[in-house]
Each structure stands twice: as C-alpha cells, then as structure tokens.
Amino acid sequence: MFSLDVVRTIENEKLTLEAPWLLKHFHVFFQAFFNSLPFLLSSLATTEVLQPYVEKQISLSCLLIVSLAVGYLLVRKQYLPTVISETTQAQFLQAAMPTLKEYGFDITKNNGKFLFASCTANRIHISDSFYAVYAQNAILVFCICELPFPFSVIKKRAVLASIKSRCKSG
C-alpha cells in the first residue's frame, strides 16, 4: 500500500502515509463509499417506503448524504490510534505476532520504528492493514479494515482487543 511517515504519525497521533495527496484522499473516499454500502442500501429502501409521505428527491438526497457522511466518519476513525501504554516493544511484539497470524495478517515490515502487516486472505482487491508505531512512552496501533460496515468494525475490535489482552496478561 503506502509507506508510513513515522515522525509525523507520532507528532500528530494520526496515521500519516507518504503518498500523493489526491491518491490518499481518493483511497479514503472509496473506502468510505464501500464502508457505507449498508447505509446507502437502507437509504434507498427507506426512500421507497416513505415515497407517499415525503417528496422522493429531497429525502433520497438527504439520506444518501447522511449515509456517506457516516461511512466517512467510520473510516476516518480507523486512522486514529489505539494507544497501548506501559508495554515495551518486546512485550508488544510477543502479543501481536500470534494475533496477527491468527487473523491472517502477513508481516511485511518490522523494524525498530514500526510494524506493518497486511491481510488479503480470501480477497483479491481488498486488503486490511495493520500499523504499529513505537513512540517513546507508548505504542500507537492502527488497524485499517476495508470490509463493509459491520465487518470492518468487528475485525478491528477483535484484533485490537486480542492484542491488548495479551499485552496485559504477558
């Protein structure tokens, strides 16, 4: 995917990728559209049900805008870190490696600054990304899932909860 800008990620405490501005924003918008598909479909169904009561064009456009906004906010939330503090880098790696393998992530890069893993299990064009940036006092963890709405949130929470529990128990 894109390369990680570690320094700016630590400064901003937001995932910062090194890529052209337009390409990054197009990727986030496409991901938001894909993530909001369930909301878009429910908007279309709601518009058909409300047709006799409300003017169709106004309700459809408002519901579609709200659906895309919700999808965009869900995607942008993935770019905010989960902070794991009071854990050393070795403890984190000991907890994260088995979890990532369990969820089908392949570790692409692991150095003293960050960890990057991607998951394309059973999917060709959709990949999930996992970033961990090692700051001085904490570890910033990002799990970007490109699946549609309920699955993206479920996978992200499952991966992060498993890593947190293994860090605390280890």
XYZ file of C-alpha atoms in Angstrom, residues 10-151:
142
model
C 3.929 10.283 16.264
C 3.648 14.101 16.220
C 0.013 14.216 15.030
C -1.109 10.973 16.668
C -2.925 10.182 13.407
C -1.872 7.714 10.761
C 0.149 9.637 8.191
C 1.019 7.859 4.973
C 3.512 9.031 2.372
C 1.538 9.231 -0.851
C 0.272 11.946 -3.169
C -2.499 13.989 -1.528
C -5.108 13.191 -4.187
C -4.389 9.457 -4.111
C -4.678 9.283 -0.299
C -7.987 11.149 -0.283
C -9.378 9.151 -3.195
C -8.495 5.954 -1.333
C -10.225 7.170 1.849
C -13.302 8.283 -0.123
C -13.519 4.940 -1.942
C -13.108 3.127 1.359
C -15.846 5.330 2.890
C -18.176 4.587 -0.023
C -17.543 0.847 0.293
C -17.929 1.036 4.073
C -21.247 2.884 3.798
C -22.898 0.451 1.359
C -25.261 -0.945 4.020
C -26.321 2.601 4.908
C -26.800 3.503 1.244
C -28.972 0.441 0.643
C -31.057 1.185 3.724
C -31.447 4.783 2.473
C -32.815 3.541 -0.822
C -35.235 1.202 0.957
C -36.345 3.970 3.327
C -36.945 6.305 0.400
C -39.174 3.743 -1.289
C -41.170 3.216 1.922
C -41.574 6.956 2.565
C -42.439 7.779 -1.039
C -46.152 8.558 -0.474
C -45.380 10.804 2.502
C -42.288 12.805 1.571
C -41.006 14.168 -1.685
C -38.732 11.452 -3.023
C -35.845 13.557 -4.354
C -35.312 15.517 -1.157
C -35.445 12.509 1.139
C -33.200 10.410 -1.110
C -30.534 13.087 -1.425
C -30.536 13.815 2.310
C -30.344 10.136 3.246
C -27.541 9.493 0.740
C -25.512 12.427 2.066
C -26.009 11.273 5.654
C -25.044 7.704 4.670
C -21.823 8.839 3.001
C -21.006 11.086 5.966
C -21.462 8.198 8.404
C -19.279 5.952 6.225
C -16.588 8.645 6.004
C -16.571 9.164 9.782
C -16.281 5.412 10.357
C -13.289 5.242 8.016
C -11.576 8.317 9.485
C -11.967 6.827 12.957
C -9.750 3.939 11.839
C -6.926 6.427 11.204
C -6.908 7.444 14.896
C -4.613 5.344 17.099
C -5.310 2.885 19.812
C -2.656 3.742 22.373
C -1.041 0.895 24.269
C 1.000 2.266 27.138
C 3.108 0.645 29.839
C 4.214 -2.022 27.374
C 7.664 -2.479 25.937
C 8.266 -3.136 22.284
C 9.293 -6.745 23.013
C 6.130 -7.403 25.037
C 4.007 -5.864 22.291
C 5.632 -7.979 19.590
C 5.220 -11.099 21.701
C 1.488 -10.339 21.973
C 0.948 -9.024 18.444
C 2.679 -11.659 16.328
C 0.414 -14.598 17.243
C -2.679 -12.405 16.998
C -1.761 -11.139 13.552
C -1.051 -14.670 12.340
C -4.381 -15.818 13.796
C -6.300 -13.170 11.837
C -4.439 -13.843 8.577
C -2.075 -10.861 8.548
C 1.312 -11.227 6.866
C 4.077 -9.150 8.452
C 5.583 -7.058 5.677
C 7.935 -4.803 7.623
C 9.128 -4.885 11.207
C 11.963 -2.635 12.287
C 12.773 -0.572 15.368
C 10.391 2.214 14.369
C 7.202 0.478 13.242
C 5.444 -2.736 12.311
C 3.378 -3.146 9.142
C 1.217 -6.146 8.299
C -1.414 -6.694 5.627
C -4.206 -9.198 5.208
C -5.603 -10.260 1.851
C -6.997 -13.604 2.976
C -9.749 -14.773 0.603
C -9.826 -11.359 -1.100
C -8.060 -10.110 -4.199
C -8.589 -6.335 -4.315
C -9.428 -5.583 -0.683
C -6.674 -5.632 1.911
C -6.638 -4.857 5.596
C -3.636 -3.033 7.021
C -2.131 -3.093 10.489
C 0.351 -0.438 11.618
C 2.096 -0.167 14.970
C 4.347 2.830 15.591
C 6.755 2.667 18.504
C 6.805 6.003 20.343
C 8.870 6.652 23.489
C 6.074 6.315 26.033
C 3.502 4.236 24.156
C 2.755 2.194 21.085
C 0.303 3.659 18.560
C -1.699 0.908 16.863
C -3.831 1.338 13.734
C -5.976 -1.370 12.154
C -7.487 -0.292 8.823
C -10.153 -2.709 7.585
C -11.590 -2.194 4.118
C -14.565 -4.504 4.592
C -18.123 -3.067 4.593
C -19.538 -1.577 7.795
C -20.273 -4.193 10.377
C -17.344 -6.417 9.396
